[in-house]
PDB file of C-alpha atoms and ligand atoms in Angstrom:
ATOM      1  CA  MET A   2       0.015   0.128  -0.060  1.00  0.00           C
ATOM      2  CA  ARG A   3       1.064   3.660  -0.511  1.00  0.00           C
ATOM      3  CA  VAL A   4       0.794   5.211   3.119  1.00  0.00           C
ATOM      4  CA  LEU A   5       0.970   8.816   4.009  1.00  0.00           C
ATOM      5  CA  VAL A   6       1.670   9.637   7.644  1.00  0.00           C
ATOM      6  CA  ALA A   7       0.816  13.378   7.838  1.00  0.00           C
ATOM      7  CA  CYS A   8       2.343  15.689  10.462  1.00  0.00           C
ATOM      8  CA  GLU A   9       4.875  13.180  11.529  1.00  0.00           C
ATOM      9  CA  PHE A  10       8.384  14.143  12.300  1.00  0.00           C
ATOM     10  CA  SER A  11       9.081  11.020  14.688  1.00  0.00           C
ATOM     11  CA  GLY A  12       9.118   8.719  11.538  1.00  0.00           C
ATOM     12  CA  ARG A  13       7.441   6.173  13.904  1.00  0.00           C
ATOM     13  CA  VAL A  14       4.104   5.234  12.095  1.00  0.00           C
ATOM     14  CA  ARG A  15       6.047   5.616   9.056  1.00  0.00           C
ATOM     15  CA  ASP A  16       8.667   2.686   9.925  1.00  0.00           C
ATOM     16  CA  ALA A  17       6.049   0.711  11.371  1.00  0.00           C
ATOM     17  CA  PHE A  18       4.382   0.497   7.935  1.00  0.00           C
ATOM     18  CA  ILE A  19       7.664   0.336   5.999  1.00  0.00           C
ATOM     19  CA  ALA A  20       8.780  -2.547   8.467  1.00  0.00           C
ATOM     20  CA  ARG A  21       5.421  -4.418   7.101  1.00  0.00           C
ATOM     21  CA  GLY A  22       6.521  -3.788   3.711  1.00  0.00           C
ATOM     22  CA  HIS A  23       4.677  -0.819   2.657  1.00  0.00           C
ATOM     23  CA  ASP A  24       5.640   2.101   0.578  1.00  0.00           C
ATOM     24  CA  ALA A  25       5.216   4.416   3.518  1.00  0.00           C
ATOM     25  CA  ILE A  26       6.323   8.209   3.750  1.00  0.00           C
ATOM     26  CA  SER A  27       5.879  10.814   6.399  1.00  0.00           C
ATOM     27  CA  CYS A  28       5.246  14.340   5.815  1.00  0.00           C
ATOM     28  CA  ASP A  29       5.792  17.578   8.182  1.00  0.00           C
ATOM     29  CA  LEU A  30       6.659  20.934   8.176  1.00  0.00           C
ATOM     30  CA  LEU A  31       9.958  19.694  10.148  1.00  0.00           C
ATOM     31  CA  PRO A  32      12.466  17.473   8.935  1.00  0.00           C
ATOM     32  CA  SER A  33      11.856  13.741  10.045  1.00  0.00           C
ATOM     33  CA  GLU A  34      14.067  12.940  13.413  1.00  0.00           C
ATOM     34  CA  ARG A  35      15.236   9.712  11.525  1.00  0.00           C
ATOM     35  CA  PRO A  36      16.239   9.063   8.372  1.00  0.00           C
ATOM     36  CA  GLY A  37      13.375   7.380   6.039  1.00  0.00           C
ATOM     37  CA  PRO A  38      11.147   8.581   3.239  1.00  0.00           C
ATOM     38  CA  HIS A  39       9.662  12.211   4.205  1.00  0.00           C
ATOM     39  CA  TYR A  40       8.395  15.140   2.519  1.00  0.00           C
ATOM     40  CA  GLN A  41       9.279  18.257   4.151  1.00  0.00           C
ATOM     41  CA  GLY A  42       6.537  20.749   3.117  1.00  0.00           C
ATOM     42  CA  ASN A  43       2.828  21.409   3.414  1.00  0.00           C
ATOM     43  CA  VAL A  44       0.965  17.892   3.514  1.00  0.00           C
ATOM     44  CA  ARG A  45      -1.891  19.808   1.481  1.00  0.00           C
ATOM     45  CA  ASP A  46       0.518  19.941  -1.353  1.00  0.00           C
ATOM     46  CA  ILE A  47       0.223  15.950  -1.421  1.00  0.00           C
ATOM     47  CA  LEU A  48      -3.059  14.907  -0.364  1.00  0.00           C
ATOM     48  CA  ASN A  49      -4.103  14.159  -3.892  1.00  0.00           C
ATOM     49  CA  ASP A  50      -1.100  11.885  -4.657  1.00  0.00           C
ATOM     50  CA  GLY A  51      -2.969   8.725  -4.596  1.00  0.00           C
ATOM     51  CA  TRP A  52      -2.509   7.467  -1.233  1.00  0.00           C
ATOM     52  CA  ASP A  53      -4.339   3.896  -0.273  1.00  0.00           C
ATOM     53  CA  LEU A  54      -3.883   4.704   3.651  1.00  0.00           C
ATOM     54  CA  MET A  55      -3.323   8.293   5.685  1.00  0.00           C
ATOM     55  CA  VAL A  56      -2.941   8.241   9.490  1.00  0.00           C
ATOM     56  CA  ALA A  57      -2.664  11.840  10.437  1.00  0.00           C
ATOM     57  CA  HIS A  58      -1.495  13.690  13.483  1.00  0.00           C
ATOM     58  CA  PRO A  59      -2.717  16.941  13.216  1.00  0.00           C
ATOM     59  CA  PRO A  60      -1.665  19.909  15.797  1.00  0.00           C
ATOM     60  CA  CYS A  61      -3.942  20.261  18.873  1.00  0.00           C
ATOM     61  CA  THR A  62      -2.336  23.124  20.255  1.00  0.00           C
ATOM     62  CA  HIS A  63      -5.717  25.074  19.280  1.00  0.00           C
ATOM     63  CA  LEU A  64      -7.684  22.171  19.504  1.00  0.00           C
ATOM     64  CA  ALA A  65      -7.053  20.392  22.898  1.00  0.00           C
ATOM     65  CA  VAL A  66      -9.831  20.847  25.293  1.00  0.00           C
ATOM     66  CA  SER A  67      -6.999  20.717  28.051  1.00  0.00           C
ATOM     67  CA  GLY A  68      -6.333  23.898  26.802  1.00  0.00           C
ATOM     68  CA  ARG A  69      -9.708  25.394  27.039  1.00  0.00           C
ATOM     69  CA  ARG A  70      -8.811  28.008  29.874  1.00  0.00           C
ATOM     70  CA  TRP A  71      -7.191  29.331  27.043  1.00  0.00           C
ATOM     71  CA  PHE A  72      -9.578  29.441  24.197  1.00  0.00           C
ATOM     72  CA  LYS A  73     -10.880  32.970  24.565  1.00  0.00           C
ATOM     73  CA  GLY A  74      -9.662  35.422  21.555  1.00  0.00           C
ATOM     74  CA  LYS A  75      -8.255  32.214  19.700  1.00  0.00           C
ATOM     75  CA  GLU A  76     -11.133  31.732  17.520  1.00  0.00           C
ATOM     76  CA  ALA A  77      -9.609  32.483  14.207  1.00  0.00           C
ATOM     77  CA  LEU A  78      -7.104  30.032  15.087  1.00  0.00           C
ATOM     78  CA  GLN A  79      -9.320  27.606  16.068  1.00  0.00           C
ATOM     79  CA  SER A  80     -11.118  27.870  12.838  1.00  0.00           C
ATOM     80  CA  GLU A  81      -8.107  27.562  10.798  1.00  0.00           C
ATOM     81  CA  ALA A  82      -7.073  24.041  12.748  1.00  0.00           C
ATOM     82  CA  LEU A  83     -10.569  22.815  11.970  1.00  0.00           C
ATOM     83  CA  ASN A  84     -10.445  23.677   8.607  1.00  0.00           C
ATOM     84  CA  PHE A  85      -7.025  21.935   8.304  1.00  0.00           C
ATOM     85  CA  VAL A  86      -8.459  18.877  10.101  1.00  0.00           C
ATOM     86  CA  ARG A  87     -11.615  19.011   7.624  1.00  0.00           C
ATOM     87  CA  ALA A  88      -9.179  18.992   4.667  1.00  0.00           C
ATOM     88  CA  LEU A  89      -7.458  15.724   6.046  1.00  0.00           C
ATOM     89  CA  MET A  90     -10.846  14.292   6.539  1.00  0.00           C
ATOM     90  CA  ASN A  91     -12.012  14.976   3.525  1.00  0.00           C
ATOM     91  CA  ALA A  92      -8.728  13.931   1.715  1.00  0.00           C
ATOM     92  CA  PRO A  93      -9.373  11.426  -1.600  1.00  0.00           C
ATOM     93  CA  ILE A  94      -8.195   8.538   0.046  1.00  0.00           C
ATOM     94  CA  PHE A  95     -10.109   5.280   1.037  1.00  0.00           C
ATOM     95  CA  ARG A  96      -8.921   4.871   4.473  1.00  0.00           C
ATOM     96  CA  ILE A  97      -8.158   7.590   7.207  1.00  0.00           C
ATOM     97  CA  ALA A  98      -7.035   7.869  10.392  1.00  0.00           C
ATOM     98  CA  VAL A  99      -6.863  11.219  12.170  1.00  0.00           C
ATOM     99  CA  GLU A 100      -5.382  11.147  15.919  1.00  0.00           C
ATOM    100  CA  ASN A 101      -5.911  14.103  18.202  1.00  0.00           C
ATOM    101  CA  PRO A 102      -6.238  14.442  22.152  1.00  0.00           C
ATOM    102  CA  LEU A 103      -9.664  15.178  23.595  1.00  0.00           C
ATOM    103  CA  SER A 104     -10.488  17.878  21.148  1.00  0.00           C
ATOM    104  CA  LEU A 105     -12.926  20.548  19.552  1.00  0.00           C
ATOM    105  CA  ILE A 106     -12.758  18.084  16.577  1.00  0.00           C
ATOM    106  CA  SER A 107     -15.493  16.014  18.363  1.00  0.00           C
ATOM    107  CA  SER A 108     -17.894  18.811  18.964  1.00  0.00           C
ATOM    108  CA  GLN A 109     -16.981  20.860  15.791  1.00  0.00           C
ATOM    109  CA  ILE A 110     -16.825  18.225  12.789  1.00  0.00           C
ATOM    110  CA  ARG A 111     -17.726  14.626  14.169  1.00  0.00           C
ATOM    111  CA  PRO A 112     -17.435  12.661  17.437  1.00  0.00           C
ATOM    112  CA  ALA A 113     -14.222  10.609  17.447  1.00  0.00           C
ATOM    113  CA  ASP A 114     -14.944   6.623  16.580  1.00  0.00           C
ATOM    114  CA  GLN A 115     -12.469   5.641  19.407  1.00  0.00           C
ATOM    115  CA  LEU A 116     -10.719   6.839  22.319  1.00  0.00           C
ATOM    116  CA  ILE A 117      -7.590   4.747  23.436  1.00  0.00           C
ATOM    117  CA  GLN A 118      -4.785   4.827  25.961  1.00  0.00           C
ATOM    118  CA  PRO A 119      -0.876   4.205  25.972  1.00  0.00           C
ATOM    119  CA  TRP A 120      -1.783   1.598  28.626  1.00  0.00           C
ATOM    120  CA  GLN A 121      -3.667  -0.378  26.244  1.00  0.00           C
ATOM    121  CA  PHE A 122      -0.622  -0.964  24.052  1.00  0.00           C
ATOM    122  CA  GLY A 123       2.014  -1.630  26.208  1.00  0.00           C
ATOM    123  CA  HIS A 124       3.141   1.834  28.045  1.00  0.00           C
ATOM    124  CA  GLY A 125       1.933   2.166  31.774  1.00  0.00           C
ATOM    125  CA  GLU A 126       0.667   5.796  31.034  1.00  0.00           C
ATOM    126  CA  LEU A 127      -2.365   7.809  30.740  1.00  0.00           C
ATOM    127  CA  LYS A 128      -3.075  10.064  27.378  1.00  0.00           C
ATOM    128  CA  ALA A 129      -6.595  10.027  26.391  1.00  0.00           C
ATOM    129  CA  THR A 130      -5.803   9.783  22.394  1.00  0.00           C
ATOM    130  CA  CYS A 131      -8.747  10.214  19.914  1.00  0.00           C
ATOM    131  CA  LEU A 132      -9.196   8.572  16.593  1.00  0.00           C
ATOM    132  CA  TRP A 133     -11.598   9.766  13.685  1.00  0.00           C
ATOM    133  CA  LEU A 134     -11.454   6.797  11.430  1.00  0.00           C
ATOM    134  CA  ARG A 135     -12.805   5.969   7.662  1.00  0.00           C
ATOM    135  CA  GLY A 136     -12.371   2.787   6.316  1.00  0.00           C
ATOM    136  CA  LEU A 137     -10.421   1.509   9.051  1.00  0.00           C
ATOM    137  CA  PRO A 138     -11.587  -0.480  11.770  1.00  0.00           C
ATOM    138  CA  LYS A 139     -10.955   0.459  15.505  1.00  0.00           C
ATOM    139  CA  LEU A 140      -7.821  -0.338  17.118  1.00  0.00           C
ATOM    140  CA  LYS A 141      -7.658  -3.640  19.252  1.00  0.00           C
ATOM    141  CA  PRO A 142      -5.319  -3.158  22.431  1.00  0.00           C
ATOM    142  CA  THR A 143      -2.590  -5.190  21.786  1.00  0.00           C
ATOM    143  CA  CYS A 144      -0.887  -5.013  25.615  1.00  0.00           C
ATOM    144  CA  ILE A 145      -2.859  -4.100  28.480  1.00  0.00           C
ATOM    145  CA  VAL A 146      -0.294  -3.139  31.136  1.00  0.00           C
ATOM    146  CA  PRO A 147      -1.179  -1.755  34.809  1.00  0.00           C
ATOM    147  CA  GLY A 148       0.774   1.711  35.151  1.00  0.00           C
ATOM    148  CA  ARG A 149      -1.263   4.416  34.615  1.00  0.00           C
ATOM    149  CA  GLU A 150       1.335   7.392  35.137  1.00  0.00           C
ATOM    150  CA  SER A 151       0.778  10.733  33.640  1.00  0.00           C
ATOM    151  CA  ARG A 152       4.441  11.409  32.922  1.00  0.00           C
ATOM    152  CA  LEU A 153       3.546  13.730  29.905  1.00  0.00           C
ATOM    153  CA  HIS A 154       2.308  16.076  32.377  1.00  0.00           C
ATOM    154  CA  HIS A 155       5.135  16.185  34.473  1.00  0.00           C
ATOM    155  CA  LEU A 156       8.128  16.568  31.986  1.00  0.00           C
ATOM    156  CA  SER A 157      10.100  19.531  32.847  1.00  0.00           C
ATOM    157  CA  PRO A 158      10.011  22.780  30.497  1.00  0.00           C
ATOM    158  CA  GLY A 159      11.988  23.144  27.777  1.00  0.00           C
ATOM    159  CA  VAL A 160      12.408  23.751  23.886  1.00  0.00           C
ATOM    160  CA  ASP A 161      11.469  20.576  22.923  1.00  0.00           C
ATOM    161  CA  ARG A 162       8.895  19.483  25.686  1.00  0.00           C
ATOM    162  CA  TRP A 163       6.115  19.435  23.013  1.00  0.00           C
ATOM    163  CA  LYS A 164       8.127  17.138  20.530  1.00  0.00           C
ATOM    164  CA  GLU A 165       8.304  14.682  23.543  1.00  0.00           C
ATOM    165  CA  ARG A 166       4.689  15.136  24.591  1.00  0.00           C
ATOM    166  CA  SER A 167       3.419  14.892  20.984  1.00  0.00           C
ATOM    167  CA  ARG A 168       5.394  11.867  19.288  1.00  0.00           C
ATOM    168  CA  THR A 169       3.327   8.680  18.775  1.00  0.00           C
ATOM    169  CA  TYR A 170       3.867   6.105  21.377  1.00  0.00           C
ATOM    170  CA  PRO A 171       5.646   3.264  19.803  1.00  0.00           C
ATOM    171  CA  GLY A 172       3.216   0.509  20.875  1.00  0.00           C
ATOM    172  CA  ILE A 173       0.351   2.159  19.146  1.00  0.00           C
ATOM    173  CA  ALA A 174       2.340   3.131  15.853  1.00  0.00           C
ATOM    174  CA  GLU A 175       2.832  -0.873  15.920  1.00  0.00           C
ATOM    175  CA  ALA A 176      -0.911  -1.584  16.553  1.00  0.00           C
ATOM    176  CA  MET A 177      -1.853   0.795  13.501  1.00  0.00           C
ATOM    177  CA  ALA A 178       0.583  -0.891  10.941  1.00  0.00           C
ATOM    178  CA  ASP A 179      -0.243  -4.335  12.338  1.00  0.00           C
ATOM    179  CA  GLN A 180      -4.183  -4.165  12.123  1.00  0.00           C
ATOM    180  CA  TRP A 181      -4.564  -1.572   9.420  1.00  0.00           C
ATOM    181  CA  SER A 182      -1.805  -3.084   6.910  1.00  0.00           C
ATOM    182  CA  ASP A 183      -4.392  -5.382   5.242  1.00  0.00           C
ATOM    183  CA  CYS A 184      -7.852  -3.754   5.537  1.00  0.00           C
ATOM    184  CA  PRO A 185     -10.212  -3.884   2.550  1.00  0.00           C
ATOM    185  CA  GLY A 186     -11.188  -0.063   3.110  1.00  0.00           C
ATOM    186  CA  ALA A 187     -13.823  -0.025   0.738  1.00  0.00           C
ATOM    187  CA  LEU A 188     -15.729  -2.244   2.526  1.00  0.00           C
ATOM    188  CA  PHE A 189     -16.016  -0.217   5.560  1.00  0.00           C
ATOM    189  CA  ILE A 190     -17.016   3.331   3.880  1.00  0.00           C
TER     190      ILE A 190
HETATM  191  C1  SAM B 208       1.208  17.088  17.437  1.00  0.00           C
HETATM  192  S1  SAM B 208       2.557  16.893  16.384  1.00  0.00           S
HETATM  193  C2  SAM B 208       2.300  15.359  15.898  1.00  0.00           C
HETATM  194  C3  SAM B 208       3.537  14.536  16.178  1.00  0.00           C
HETATM  195  C4  SAM B 208       3.560  13.086  15.523  1.00  0.00           C
HETATM  196  N1  SAM B 208       2.740  12.523  16.322  1.00  0.00           N
HETATM  197  C5  SAM B 208       4.735  12.429  15.298  1.00  0.00           C
HETATM  198  O1  SAM B 208       5.171  11.124  16.052  1.00  0.00           O
HETATM  199  O2  SAM B 208       5.960  13.214  14.898  1.00  0.00           O
HETATM  200  C6  SAM B 208       1.828  17.720  14.668  1.00  0.00           C
HETATM  201  C7  SAM B 208       2.688  18.069  13.767  1.00  0.00           C
HETATM  202  O3  SAM B 208       2.023  18.755  12.530  1.00  0.00           O
HETATM  203  C8  SAM B 208       3.242  19.487  11.941  1.00  0.00           C
HETATM  204  N2  SAM B 208       2.299  20.199  11.038  1.00  0.00           N
HETATM  205  C9  SAM B 208       1.554  21.366  11.163  1.00  0.00           C
HETATM  206  N3  SAM B 208       1.167  21.773   9.961  1.00  0.00           N
HETATM  207  C10 SAM B 208       1.502  21.117   8.854  1.00  0.00           C
HETATM  208  C11 SAM B 208       1.066  21.354   7.697  1.00  0.00           C
HETATM  209  N4  SAM B 208       0.413  21.842   6.793  1.00  0.00           N
HETATM  210  N5  SAM B 208       1.528  20.196   6.868  1.00  0.00           N
HETATM  211  C12 SAM B 208       2.332  19.193   7.378  1.00  0.00           C
HETATM  212  N6  SAM B 208       3.015  19.150   8.726  1.00  0.00           N
HETATM  213  C13 SAM B 208       2.263  20.063   9.650  1.00  0.00           C
HETATM  214  C14 SAM B 208       3.930  19.903  12.930  1.00  0.00           C
HETATM  215  O4  SAM B 208       5.058  20.595  12.286  1.00  0.00           O
HETATM  216  C15 SAM B 208       3.906  19.419  14.025  1.00  0.00           C
HETATM  217  O5  SAM B 208       4.900  18.345  14.092  1.00  0.00           O
END
């Protein structure tokens, strides 16, 4: 399959699909943190390039409900962020997963199809993550572990804090590639 991983600098989901034999590429305004196929630029430029599947991680800065106390005066930025998500969701691709935390996407576009946690995929941590799916089944937990730490809340401030908070958990990246590799997407639409 030709797989586009939109808004990914870590390369984690991209490399999980490549490891399963797919022709996968990541795309981000930033360079990729690790070597591999990567388009550094605006993902809107390549949405129409004939992908079979897209996993997208759009920025949540103006959308995450955890930041609602700072929403006032941000209406224009929120509207722009929501339009970006709409562009991703409406891309001409059979199988699409959009990932975000608990977010305005649910109230302003449509409710999420699924909420997952890292502890369902081998990481003993809490981070509610929503998935909006088209042509793809819900992810099944792969390895439920006991820890429920909020590690990301307690990271010390620093320039790269947002990166540490936003990298996809490896266990979730592996589950996406494992469970979405052979989906007959058109049947789910
Ligand atoms: C929340 S982070 C997602 C990180 C991802 N989970 C990972 O593991 O790399 C959102 C990313 O979207 C990127 N981004 C924002 N607007 C974009 C655009 N128009 N095209 C491509 N990437 C974009 C940002 O640079 C940022 O790295």
